[in-house]
Coordinates of C-alpha atoms in Angstrom, one line a residue:
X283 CA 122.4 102.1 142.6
X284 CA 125.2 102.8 144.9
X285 CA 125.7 106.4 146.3
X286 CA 129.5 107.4 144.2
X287 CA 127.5 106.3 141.1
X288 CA 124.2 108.7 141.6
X289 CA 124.4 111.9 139.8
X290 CA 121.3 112.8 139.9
X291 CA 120.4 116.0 141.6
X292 CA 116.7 115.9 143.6
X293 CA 115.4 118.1 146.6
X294 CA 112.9 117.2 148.9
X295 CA 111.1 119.2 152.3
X296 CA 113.1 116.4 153.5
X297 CA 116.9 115.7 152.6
X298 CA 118.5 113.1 153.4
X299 CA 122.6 113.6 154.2
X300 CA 123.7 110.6 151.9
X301 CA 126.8 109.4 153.0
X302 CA 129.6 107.9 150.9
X303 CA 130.2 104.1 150.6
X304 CA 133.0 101.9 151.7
X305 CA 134.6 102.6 148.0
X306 CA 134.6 106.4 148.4
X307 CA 136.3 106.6 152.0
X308 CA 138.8 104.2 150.8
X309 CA 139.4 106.3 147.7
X310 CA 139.8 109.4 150.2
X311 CA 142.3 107.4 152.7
X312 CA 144.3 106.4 149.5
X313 CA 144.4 110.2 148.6
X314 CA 145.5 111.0 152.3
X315 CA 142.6 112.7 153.3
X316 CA 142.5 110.0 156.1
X317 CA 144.7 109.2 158.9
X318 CA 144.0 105.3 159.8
X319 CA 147.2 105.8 162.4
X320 CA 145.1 108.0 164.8
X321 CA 142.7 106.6 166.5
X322 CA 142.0 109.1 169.0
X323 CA 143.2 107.5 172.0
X324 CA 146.4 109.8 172.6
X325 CA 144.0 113.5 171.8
X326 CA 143.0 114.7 175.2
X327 CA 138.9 114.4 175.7
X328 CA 136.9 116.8 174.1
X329 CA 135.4 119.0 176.9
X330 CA 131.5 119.1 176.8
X331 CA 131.2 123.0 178.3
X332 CA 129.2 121.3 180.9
X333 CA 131.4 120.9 184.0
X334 CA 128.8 118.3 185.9
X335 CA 129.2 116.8 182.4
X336 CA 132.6 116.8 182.2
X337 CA 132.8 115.1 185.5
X338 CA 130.5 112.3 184.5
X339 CA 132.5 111.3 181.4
X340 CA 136.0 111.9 183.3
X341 CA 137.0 114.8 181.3
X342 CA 134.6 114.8 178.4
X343 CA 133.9 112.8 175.1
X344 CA 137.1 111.1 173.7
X345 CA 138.1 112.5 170.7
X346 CA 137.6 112.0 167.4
X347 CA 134.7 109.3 167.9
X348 CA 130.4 108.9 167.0
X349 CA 128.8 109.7 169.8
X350 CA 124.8 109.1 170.2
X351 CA 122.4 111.8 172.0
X352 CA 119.4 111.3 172.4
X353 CA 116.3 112.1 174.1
X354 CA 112.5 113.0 173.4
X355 CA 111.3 116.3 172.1
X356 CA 112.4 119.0 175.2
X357 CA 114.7 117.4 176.9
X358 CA 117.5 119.7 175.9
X359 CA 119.4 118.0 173.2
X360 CA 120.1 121.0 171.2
X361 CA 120.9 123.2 173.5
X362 CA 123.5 120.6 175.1
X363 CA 124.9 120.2 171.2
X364 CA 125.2 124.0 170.9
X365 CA 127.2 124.0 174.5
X366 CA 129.4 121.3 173.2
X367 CA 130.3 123.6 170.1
X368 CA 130.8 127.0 171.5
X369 CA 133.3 125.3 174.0
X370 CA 135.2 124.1 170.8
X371 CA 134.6 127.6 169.7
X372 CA 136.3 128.9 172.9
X373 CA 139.2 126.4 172.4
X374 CA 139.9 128.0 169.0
X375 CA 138.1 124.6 167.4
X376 CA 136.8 124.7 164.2
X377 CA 133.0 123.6 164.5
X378 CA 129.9 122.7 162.0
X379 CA 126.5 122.4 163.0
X380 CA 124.5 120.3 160.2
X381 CA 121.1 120.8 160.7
X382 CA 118.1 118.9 158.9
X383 CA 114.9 120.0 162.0
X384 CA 115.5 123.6 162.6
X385 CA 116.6 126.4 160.5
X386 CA 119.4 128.8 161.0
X387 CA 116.9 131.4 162.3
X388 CA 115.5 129.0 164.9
X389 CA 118.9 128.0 166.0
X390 CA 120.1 131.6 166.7
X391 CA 116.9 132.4 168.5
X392 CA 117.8 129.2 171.0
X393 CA 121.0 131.0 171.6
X394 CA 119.8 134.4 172.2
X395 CA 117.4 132.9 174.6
X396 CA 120.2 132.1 176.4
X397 CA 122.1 134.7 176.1
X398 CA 125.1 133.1 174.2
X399 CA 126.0 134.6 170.9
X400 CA 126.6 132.3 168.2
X401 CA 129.6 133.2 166.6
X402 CA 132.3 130.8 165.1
X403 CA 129.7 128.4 164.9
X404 CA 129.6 127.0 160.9
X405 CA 126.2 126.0 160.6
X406 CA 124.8 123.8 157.6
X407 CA 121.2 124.5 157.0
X408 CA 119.0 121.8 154.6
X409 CA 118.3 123.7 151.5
X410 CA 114.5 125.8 151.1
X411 CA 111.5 124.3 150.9
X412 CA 110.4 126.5 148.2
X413 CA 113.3 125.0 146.2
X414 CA 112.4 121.5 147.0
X415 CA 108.8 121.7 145.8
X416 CA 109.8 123.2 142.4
X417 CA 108.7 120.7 139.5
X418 CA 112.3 120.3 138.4
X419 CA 113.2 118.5 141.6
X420 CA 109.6 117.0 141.6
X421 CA 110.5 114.9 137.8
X422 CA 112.5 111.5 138.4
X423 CA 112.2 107.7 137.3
X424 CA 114.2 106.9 140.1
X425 CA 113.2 105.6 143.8
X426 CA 113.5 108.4 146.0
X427 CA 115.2 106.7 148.9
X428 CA 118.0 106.0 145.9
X429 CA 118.1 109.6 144.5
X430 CA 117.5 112.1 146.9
X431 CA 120.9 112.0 148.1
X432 CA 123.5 113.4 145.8
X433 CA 123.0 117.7 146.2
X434 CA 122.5 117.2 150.1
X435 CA 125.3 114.8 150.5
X436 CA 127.9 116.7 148.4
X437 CA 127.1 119.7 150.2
X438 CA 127.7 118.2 153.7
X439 CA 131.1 116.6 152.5
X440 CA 132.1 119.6 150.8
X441 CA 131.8 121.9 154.3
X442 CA 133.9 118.9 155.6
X443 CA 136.5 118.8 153.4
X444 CA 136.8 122.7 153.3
X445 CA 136.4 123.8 157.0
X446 CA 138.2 120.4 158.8
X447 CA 136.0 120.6 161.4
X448 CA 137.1 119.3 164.7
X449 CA 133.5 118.9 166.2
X450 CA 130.2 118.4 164.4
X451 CA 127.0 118.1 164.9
X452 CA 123.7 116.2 163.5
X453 CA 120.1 117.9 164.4
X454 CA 118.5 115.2 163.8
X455 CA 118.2 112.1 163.0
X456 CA 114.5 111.9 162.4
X457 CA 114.7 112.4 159.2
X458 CA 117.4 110.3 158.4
X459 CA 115.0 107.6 159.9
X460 CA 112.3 108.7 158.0
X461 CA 113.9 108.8 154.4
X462 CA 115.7 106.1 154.7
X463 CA 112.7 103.6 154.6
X464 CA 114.0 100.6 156.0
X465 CA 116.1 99.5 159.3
X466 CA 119.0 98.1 156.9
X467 CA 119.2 101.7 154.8
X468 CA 119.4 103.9 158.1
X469 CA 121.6 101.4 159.6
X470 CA 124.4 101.8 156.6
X471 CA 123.7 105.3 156.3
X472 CA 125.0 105.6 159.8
X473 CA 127.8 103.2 159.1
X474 CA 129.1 105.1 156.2
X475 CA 128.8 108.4 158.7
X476 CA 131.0 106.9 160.8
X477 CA 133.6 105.5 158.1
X478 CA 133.7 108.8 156.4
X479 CA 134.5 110.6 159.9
X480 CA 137.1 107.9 160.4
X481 CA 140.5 109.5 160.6
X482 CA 139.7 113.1 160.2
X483 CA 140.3 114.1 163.8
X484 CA 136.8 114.9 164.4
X485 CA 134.3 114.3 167.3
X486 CA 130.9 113.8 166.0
X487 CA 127.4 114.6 168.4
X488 CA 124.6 112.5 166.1
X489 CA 121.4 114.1 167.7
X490 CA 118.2 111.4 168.1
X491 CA 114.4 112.7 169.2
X492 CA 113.1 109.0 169.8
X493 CA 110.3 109.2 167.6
X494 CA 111.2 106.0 165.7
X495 CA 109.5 102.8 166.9
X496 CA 110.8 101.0 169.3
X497 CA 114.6 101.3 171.2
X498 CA 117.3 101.6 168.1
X499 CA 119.4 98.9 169.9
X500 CA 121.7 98.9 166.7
X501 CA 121.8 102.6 166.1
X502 CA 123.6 102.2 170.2
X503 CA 126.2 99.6 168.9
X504 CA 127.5 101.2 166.2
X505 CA 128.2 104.6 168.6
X506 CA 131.1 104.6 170.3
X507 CA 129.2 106.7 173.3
X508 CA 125.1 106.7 173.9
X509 CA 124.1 109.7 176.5
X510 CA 120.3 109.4 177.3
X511 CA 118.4 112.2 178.4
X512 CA 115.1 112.2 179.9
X513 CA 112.1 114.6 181.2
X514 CA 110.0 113.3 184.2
X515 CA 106.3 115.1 185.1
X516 CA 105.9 115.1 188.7
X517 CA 102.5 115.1 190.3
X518 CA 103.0 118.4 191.8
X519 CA 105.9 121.1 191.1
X520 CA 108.8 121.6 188.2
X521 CA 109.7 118.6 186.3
X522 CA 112.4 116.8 186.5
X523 CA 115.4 116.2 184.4
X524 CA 118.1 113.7 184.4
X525 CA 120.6 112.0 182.0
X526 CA 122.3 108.3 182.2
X527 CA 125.5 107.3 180.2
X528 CA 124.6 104.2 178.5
X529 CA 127.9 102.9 176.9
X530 CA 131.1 104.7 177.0
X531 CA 133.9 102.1 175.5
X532 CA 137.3 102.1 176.7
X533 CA 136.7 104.9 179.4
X534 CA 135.8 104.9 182.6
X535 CA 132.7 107.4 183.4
X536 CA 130.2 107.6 186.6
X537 CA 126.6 105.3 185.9
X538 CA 123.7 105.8 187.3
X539 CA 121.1 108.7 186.8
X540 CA 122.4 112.4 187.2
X541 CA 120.0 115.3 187.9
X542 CA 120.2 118.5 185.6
X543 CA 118.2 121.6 185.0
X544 CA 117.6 123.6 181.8
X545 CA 117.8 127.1 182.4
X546 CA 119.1 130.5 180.8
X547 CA 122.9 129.8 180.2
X548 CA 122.2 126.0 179.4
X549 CA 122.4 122.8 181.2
X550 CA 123.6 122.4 184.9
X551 CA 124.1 119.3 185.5
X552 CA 124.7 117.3 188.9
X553 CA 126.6 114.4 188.9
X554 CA 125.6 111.8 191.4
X555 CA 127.4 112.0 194.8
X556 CA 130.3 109.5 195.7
X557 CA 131.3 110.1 199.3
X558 CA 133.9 107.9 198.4
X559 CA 135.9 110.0 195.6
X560 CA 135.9 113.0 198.1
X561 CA 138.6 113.2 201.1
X562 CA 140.5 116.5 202.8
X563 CA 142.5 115.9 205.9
X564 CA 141.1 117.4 208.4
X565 CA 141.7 118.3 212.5
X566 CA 139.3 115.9 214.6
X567 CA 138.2 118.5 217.4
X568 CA 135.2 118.7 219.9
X569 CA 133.4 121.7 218.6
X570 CA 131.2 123.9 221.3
X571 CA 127.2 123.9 220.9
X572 CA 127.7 127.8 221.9
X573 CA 125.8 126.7 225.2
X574 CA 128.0 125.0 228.4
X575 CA 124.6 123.1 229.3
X576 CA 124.4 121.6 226.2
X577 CA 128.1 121.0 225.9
X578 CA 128.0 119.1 229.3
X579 CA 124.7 117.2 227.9
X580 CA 127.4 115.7 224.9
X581 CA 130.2 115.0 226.5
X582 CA 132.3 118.2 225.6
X583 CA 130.4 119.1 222.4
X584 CA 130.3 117.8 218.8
X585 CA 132.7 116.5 217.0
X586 CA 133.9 117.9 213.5
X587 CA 133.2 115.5 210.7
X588 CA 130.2 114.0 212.3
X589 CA 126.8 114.1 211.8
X590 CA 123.7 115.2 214.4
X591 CA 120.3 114.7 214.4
X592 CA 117.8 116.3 215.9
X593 CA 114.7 115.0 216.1
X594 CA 111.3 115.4 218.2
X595 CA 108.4 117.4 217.5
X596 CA 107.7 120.8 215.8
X597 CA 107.9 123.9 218.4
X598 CA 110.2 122.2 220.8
X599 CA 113.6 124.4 219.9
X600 CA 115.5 122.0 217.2
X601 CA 116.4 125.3 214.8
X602 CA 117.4 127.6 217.5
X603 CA 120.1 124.6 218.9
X604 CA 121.0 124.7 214.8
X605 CA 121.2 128.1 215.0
X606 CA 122.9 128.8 218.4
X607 CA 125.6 126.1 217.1
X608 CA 126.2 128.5 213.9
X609 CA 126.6 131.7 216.1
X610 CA 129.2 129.8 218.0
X611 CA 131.2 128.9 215.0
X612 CA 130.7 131.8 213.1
X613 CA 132.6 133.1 216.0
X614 CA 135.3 131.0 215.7
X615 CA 135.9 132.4 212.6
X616 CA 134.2 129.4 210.8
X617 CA 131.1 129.2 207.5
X618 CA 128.1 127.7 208.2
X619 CA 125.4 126.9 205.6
X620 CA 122.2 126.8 206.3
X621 CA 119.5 125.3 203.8
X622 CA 116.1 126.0 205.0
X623 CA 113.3 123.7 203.9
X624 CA 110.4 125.1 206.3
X625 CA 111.1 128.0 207.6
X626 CA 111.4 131.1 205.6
X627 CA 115.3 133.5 205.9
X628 CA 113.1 136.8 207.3
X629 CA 111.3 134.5 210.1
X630 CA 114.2 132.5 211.0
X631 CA 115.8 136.2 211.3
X632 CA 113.1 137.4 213.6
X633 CA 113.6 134.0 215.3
X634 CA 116.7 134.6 216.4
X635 CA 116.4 137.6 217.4
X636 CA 114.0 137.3 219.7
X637 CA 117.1 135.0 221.4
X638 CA 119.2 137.3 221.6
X639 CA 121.6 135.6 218.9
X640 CA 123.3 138.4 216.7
X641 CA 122.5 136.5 213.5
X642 CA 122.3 139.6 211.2
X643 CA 125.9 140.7 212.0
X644 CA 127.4 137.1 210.6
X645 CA 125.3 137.0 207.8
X646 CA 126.7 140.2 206.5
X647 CA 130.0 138.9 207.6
X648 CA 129.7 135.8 205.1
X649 CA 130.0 133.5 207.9
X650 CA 126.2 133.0 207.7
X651 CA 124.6 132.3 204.5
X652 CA 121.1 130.8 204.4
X653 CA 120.0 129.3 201.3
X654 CA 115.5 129.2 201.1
X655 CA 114.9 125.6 199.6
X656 CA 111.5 125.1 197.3
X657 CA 110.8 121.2 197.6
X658 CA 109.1 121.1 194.5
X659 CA 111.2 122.7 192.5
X660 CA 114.5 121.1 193.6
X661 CA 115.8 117.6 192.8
X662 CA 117.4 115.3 195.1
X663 CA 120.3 116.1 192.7
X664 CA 120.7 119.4 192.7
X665 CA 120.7 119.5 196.4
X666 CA 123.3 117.5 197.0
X667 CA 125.6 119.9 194.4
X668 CA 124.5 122.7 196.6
X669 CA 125.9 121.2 199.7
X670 CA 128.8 120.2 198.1
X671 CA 129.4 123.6 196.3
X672 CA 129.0 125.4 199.7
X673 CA 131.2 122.5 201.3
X674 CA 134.3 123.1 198.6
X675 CA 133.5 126.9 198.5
X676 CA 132.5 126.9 195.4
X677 CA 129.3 129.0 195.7
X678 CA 129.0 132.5 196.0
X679 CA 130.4 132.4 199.0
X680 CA 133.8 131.3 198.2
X681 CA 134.3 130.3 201.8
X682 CA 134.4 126.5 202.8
X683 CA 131.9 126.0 204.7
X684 CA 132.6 124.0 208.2
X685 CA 129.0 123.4 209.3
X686 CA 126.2 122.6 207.5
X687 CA 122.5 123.3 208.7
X688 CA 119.6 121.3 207.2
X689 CA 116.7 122.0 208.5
X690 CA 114.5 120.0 208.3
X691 CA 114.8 116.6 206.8
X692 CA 110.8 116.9 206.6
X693 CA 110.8 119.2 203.6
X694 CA 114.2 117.1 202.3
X695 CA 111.9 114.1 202.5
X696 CA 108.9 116.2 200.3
X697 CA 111.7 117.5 197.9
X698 CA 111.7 113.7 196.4
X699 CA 108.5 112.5 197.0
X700 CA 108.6 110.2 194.1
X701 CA 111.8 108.8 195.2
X702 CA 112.6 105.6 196.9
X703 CA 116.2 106.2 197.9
X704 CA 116.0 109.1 200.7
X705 CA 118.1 107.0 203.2
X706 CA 120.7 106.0 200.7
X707 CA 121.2 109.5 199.9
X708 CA 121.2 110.8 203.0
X709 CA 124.3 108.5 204.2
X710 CA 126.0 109.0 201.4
X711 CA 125.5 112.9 202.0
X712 CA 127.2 112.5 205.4
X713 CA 129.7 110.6 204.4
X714 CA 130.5 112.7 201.8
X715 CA 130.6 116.0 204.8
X716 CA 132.1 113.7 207.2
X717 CA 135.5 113.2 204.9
X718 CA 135.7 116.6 204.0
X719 CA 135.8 117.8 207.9
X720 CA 132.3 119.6 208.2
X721 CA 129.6 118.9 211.0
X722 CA 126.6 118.4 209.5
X723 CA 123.2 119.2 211.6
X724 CA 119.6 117.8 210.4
X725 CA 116.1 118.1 212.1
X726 CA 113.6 115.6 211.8
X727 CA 110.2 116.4 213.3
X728 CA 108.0 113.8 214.6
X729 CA 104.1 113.4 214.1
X730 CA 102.4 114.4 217.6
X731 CA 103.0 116.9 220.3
X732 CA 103.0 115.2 223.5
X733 CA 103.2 111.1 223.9
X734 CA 103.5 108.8 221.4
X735 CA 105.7 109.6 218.5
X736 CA 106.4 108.5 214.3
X737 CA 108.8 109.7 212.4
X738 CA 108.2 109.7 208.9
X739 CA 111.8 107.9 208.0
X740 CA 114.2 106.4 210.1
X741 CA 117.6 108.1 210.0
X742 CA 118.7 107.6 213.7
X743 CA 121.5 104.9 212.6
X744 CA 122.9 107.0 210.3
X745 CA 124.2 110.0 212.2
X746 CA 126.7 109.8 214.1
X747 CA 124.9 112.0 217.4
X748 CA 121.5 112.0 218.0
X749 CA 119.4 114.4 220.4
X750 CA 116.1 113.8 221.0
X751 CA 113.7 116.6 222.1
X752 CA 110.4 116.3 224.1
X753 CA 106.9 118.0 225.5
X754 CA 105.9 116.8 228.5
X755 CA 103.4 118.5 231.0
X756 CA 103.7 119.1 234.6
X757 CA 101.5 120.6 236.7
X758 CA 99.7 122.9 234.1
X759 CA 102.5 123.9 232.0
X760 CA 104.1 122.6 228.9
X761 CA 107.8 121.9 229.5
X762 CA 110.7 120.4 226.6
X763 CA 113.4 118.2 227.5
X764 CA 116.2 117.3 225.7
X765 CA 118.6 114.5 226.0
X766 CA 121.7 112.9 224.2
X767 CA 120.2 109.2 222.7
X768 CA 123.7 108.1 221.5
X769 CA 126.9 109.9 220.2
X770 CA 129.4 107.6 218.7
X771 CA 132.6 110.0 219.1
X772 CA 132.9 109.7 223.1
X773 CA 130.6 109.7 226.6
X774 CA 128.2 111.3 227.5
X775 CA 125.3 112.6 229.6
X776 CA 122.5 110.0 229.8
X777 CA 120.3 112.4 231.6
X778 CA 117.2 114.3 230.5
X779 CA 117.3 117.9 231.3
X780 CA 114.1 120.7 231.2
X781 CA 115.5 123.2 228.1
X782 CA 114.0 126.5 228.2
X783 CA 114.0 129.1 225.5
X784 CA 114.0 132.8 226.1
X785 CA 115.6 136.7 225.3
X786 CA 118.3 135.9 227.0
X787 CA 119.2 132.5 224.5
X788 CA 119.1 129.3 225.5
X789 CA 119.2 127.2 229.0
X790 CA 119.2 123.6 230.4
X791 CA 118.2 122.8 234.0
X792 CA 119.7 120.1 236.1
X793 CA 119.1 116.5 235.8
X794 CA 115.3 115.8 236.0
X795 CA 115.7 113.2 238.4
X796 CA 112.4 114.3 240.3
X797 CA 110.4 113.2 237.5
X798 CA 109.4 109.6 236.0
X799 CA 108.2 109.1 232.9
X800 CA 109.1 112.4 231.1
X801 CA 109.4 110.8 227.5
X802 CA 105.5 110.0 227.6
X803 CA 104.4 113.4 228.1
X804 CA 102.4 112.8 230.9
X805 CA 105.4 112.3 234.0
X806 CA 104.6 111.3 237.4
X807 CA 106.3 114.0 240.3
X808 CA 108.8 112.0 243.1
X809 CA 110.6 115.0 244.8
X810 CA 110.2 117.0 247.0
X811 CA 107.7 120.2 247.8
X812 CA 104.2 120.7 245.7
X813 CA 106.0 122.0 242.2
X814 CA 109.2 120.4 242.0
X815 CA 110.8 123.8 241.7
X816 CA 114.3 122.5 242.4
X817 CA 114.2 121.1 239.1
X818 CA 113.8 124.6 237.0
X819 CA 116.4 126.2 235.6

């Protein structure tokens, strides 16, 4: 029995939104209800109300098209639906949210949860289920995958025709699924969704939990757009979420997996950094450490646009070089960002401090802003948006920042412990601070104190200056040395120098050229007198 031809009326717990067939749509285009001419390639794209979003699908979902979300249970396919509407909302769009899984009630309480207030929004709830289990609606000769259609369906078309909505929504399609009974069924059922939608300028969101068996390969080719979300448990920490654009025709959008978090106010999400699609011209100057020993160490100092490493082990002075190198641009007049993995803001305050560097006063200045990192609740993701949010000024801050502090890439490294990209992501984070002008700075520490070192990844090759940071003992006291392993920009000093911390900031001795065999640990003396003290600062 074809669906124009059913007038029987039946409710079930479970609806069904019946759609017309190919007669009825054509019956509506001859009446003029339909616009074959406008195919939606010359509407601008449909913002999302997602920015990270946006940016993924190059301005949004093109309009007036079937588009396929889905994702299991949690993943936050409502809440990205309800986003997708109120922007409409805010645009002066007329919107209608058809729901068949959650009642009005339930949908209002996921908006006050995030504080949004649900106004504008036309929503279409699935009739009672008192009403359904009434015995009128209980009495038919008919098969119910035939019948229970007509009510539902009329209702949904009749929103339609009255309130011309340019967005709309399906929650879910479960129950379509469900109803439907057979593969072929669901499959026209969406079909005729999409014919009837044909030509009445509207963008449609078709909402999909995944609970049907199997990967609905066709349910994809008949949707002119498939977003994928997805929920990852991690062995210890948050979890993780991240979203994939599976098929976008005629449009260009990013690939690949995008971090994005669920919080109060929606979904953040961070679209996967291209070093390549950001540029600013910048000045190429040699930038001071903010110590003259450690400028003559590199050459003149470090370059802007490059990346440093610093890497030795723990306790030998790698964060107060970071931080002595922020004091000195902060008084340039220059931002630095600094995103501590290890260390916590208050001790890294005391730190400094006790070295005499007047880190409190450029911190309330906003030349200093330190940002506390928890590896296990960040993503590798989210991350990389902060540093390009601080980079663009587009955090709090609202100041560009010129140097950027990451310290260390220890806890960067723990942050993604279940990912098997870390180097890839790293160079394409320097790349990406390189173009835009900023000197980035990253620690490393190595496993052992004095002698033979490991690093737990090998990110010498990428950056662009590398100083390298050693114990070694001499004649009962532990003493560092730093030296300059390789900076591509220009010369520089290929000596190893004794570096001493104090009240008074930092200092580097002359050239330890009475010792051999520093970079063991264990040196051997060749100079002069009992101590060598000609080589102490």
């Amino acid at each position: 029995m074809g669906f124009d031809n059913c007038r029987c009326t039946l409710g079930l717990s479970m609806p069904l939104i019946a759609l017309p067939a190919r007669t009825e749509v054509q019956r509506l285009r001859k009446k003029g209800k339909m616009d074959e001419s406008d195919d939606g390639r010359t509407v601008p794209p449909r913002s999302t109300g997602i920015s990270g979003l946006d940016d993924i699908l190059n301005g949004g979902f093109p309009a007036n098209q079937l588009y396929l979300l889905e994702g299991s249970p949690g993943t936050g396919k409502t809440t990205l639906a309800l986003q997708f509407l109120m922007e409409g909302v805010r645009q002066g769009e007329t919107v209608l949210y058809v729901t068949l899984s959650e009642t009005r009630r339930e949908l209002l309480a996921v908006g006050r949860s995030h504080g949004w207030s649900l106004d504008g929004l036309h929503i279409h709830e699935m009739e009672p289920l008192e009403e359904s289990l009434s015995p009128d609606h209980q009495l038919t000769m008919f098969h119910p995958s035939e019948l229970e259609l007509t009510e539902t369906t009329q209702r949904v078309l009749r929103q339609v025709e009255e309130l011309k909505p340019s967005r709309v929504v399906f929650d879910s399609l479960s129950e379509m699924r469900l109803l439907a009974q057979s593969s072929l069924r669901y499959r026209r059922q969406i079909l005729a969704l999409k014919q009837f939608f044909a030509g009445r300028q509207a963008t449609v969101l078709l909402l999909d939990d995944l609970t049907g068996p199997g990967d609905d390969q066709q349910l994809q080719s008949i949707c002119h757009g498939v977003v994928r979300l997805e929920q990852l448990a991690t062995e210890y920490g948050a979890e993780r979420r991240r979203l994939r654009v599976l098929k976008l025709r005629a449009t260009q959008f990013r690939g690949g997996l995008h971090d994005f978090v669920l919080r109060k106010g929606g979904l953040d999400v961070f679209p996967r950094l291209v070093a390549s699609e950001h540029h600013a011209d910048f000045s190429e100057l040699e930038l001071s450490s903010g110590n003259p020993g450690l400028d003559r160490l590199l050459g003149g100092g470090l370059q802007a646009g490059s990346s440093t490493l610093l890497v030795g082990p723990a306790g030998t002075g790698k964060s107060s070089v970071c931080m002595s190198v922020c004091i000195a641009a902060a008084a340039r007049g220059e931002r630095s960002a600094l995103f501590l993995f290890d260390e916590t803001i208050s001790m890294l305050k005391i730190r400094s401090r006790s070295l005499g560097l007047p880190v409190d006063t450029y911190i309330d200045a906003g030349l200093i802003t330190l940002r506390q990192i928890e590896p296990a609740e960040l993503s590798p993701g989210e991350f990389a948006a902060s540093v390009r949010r601080a980079v663009e000024g587009k955090d709090d801050n609202g100041r560009p920042a010129k140097l950027v502090v990451i310290d260390s890439l220890n806890g960067y490294l723990l942050s993604m412990a279940e990912e098997k990209q870390l180097t890839s992501q790293l160079h394409e984070l320097f790349k990406y601070t390189s173009q835009q002008g900023a000197l980035a700075i990253v620690t490393l520490s190595q496993a052992g104190m004095v002698g033979p070192m490991s690093s737990p990844v090998d990110s010498t090759y990428l950056a662009d200056t590398v100083i390298l940071f050693r114990n070694f003992e001499s004649f009962g006291h532990l003493r560092r040395a730093i030296s300059v392993i390789k900076k591509r920009s220009g010369p520089h000093e290929l000596t190893l120098r004794e570096f001493r911390l104090s009240s008074g900031g930092l200092s580097l001795s002359e050239p330890l050229e009475d010792f051999q065999g520093v970079l063991t640990g264990v040196p051997t003396y060749h100079g002069k007198g009992d101590r060598g003290n000609r080589n102490e600062p």
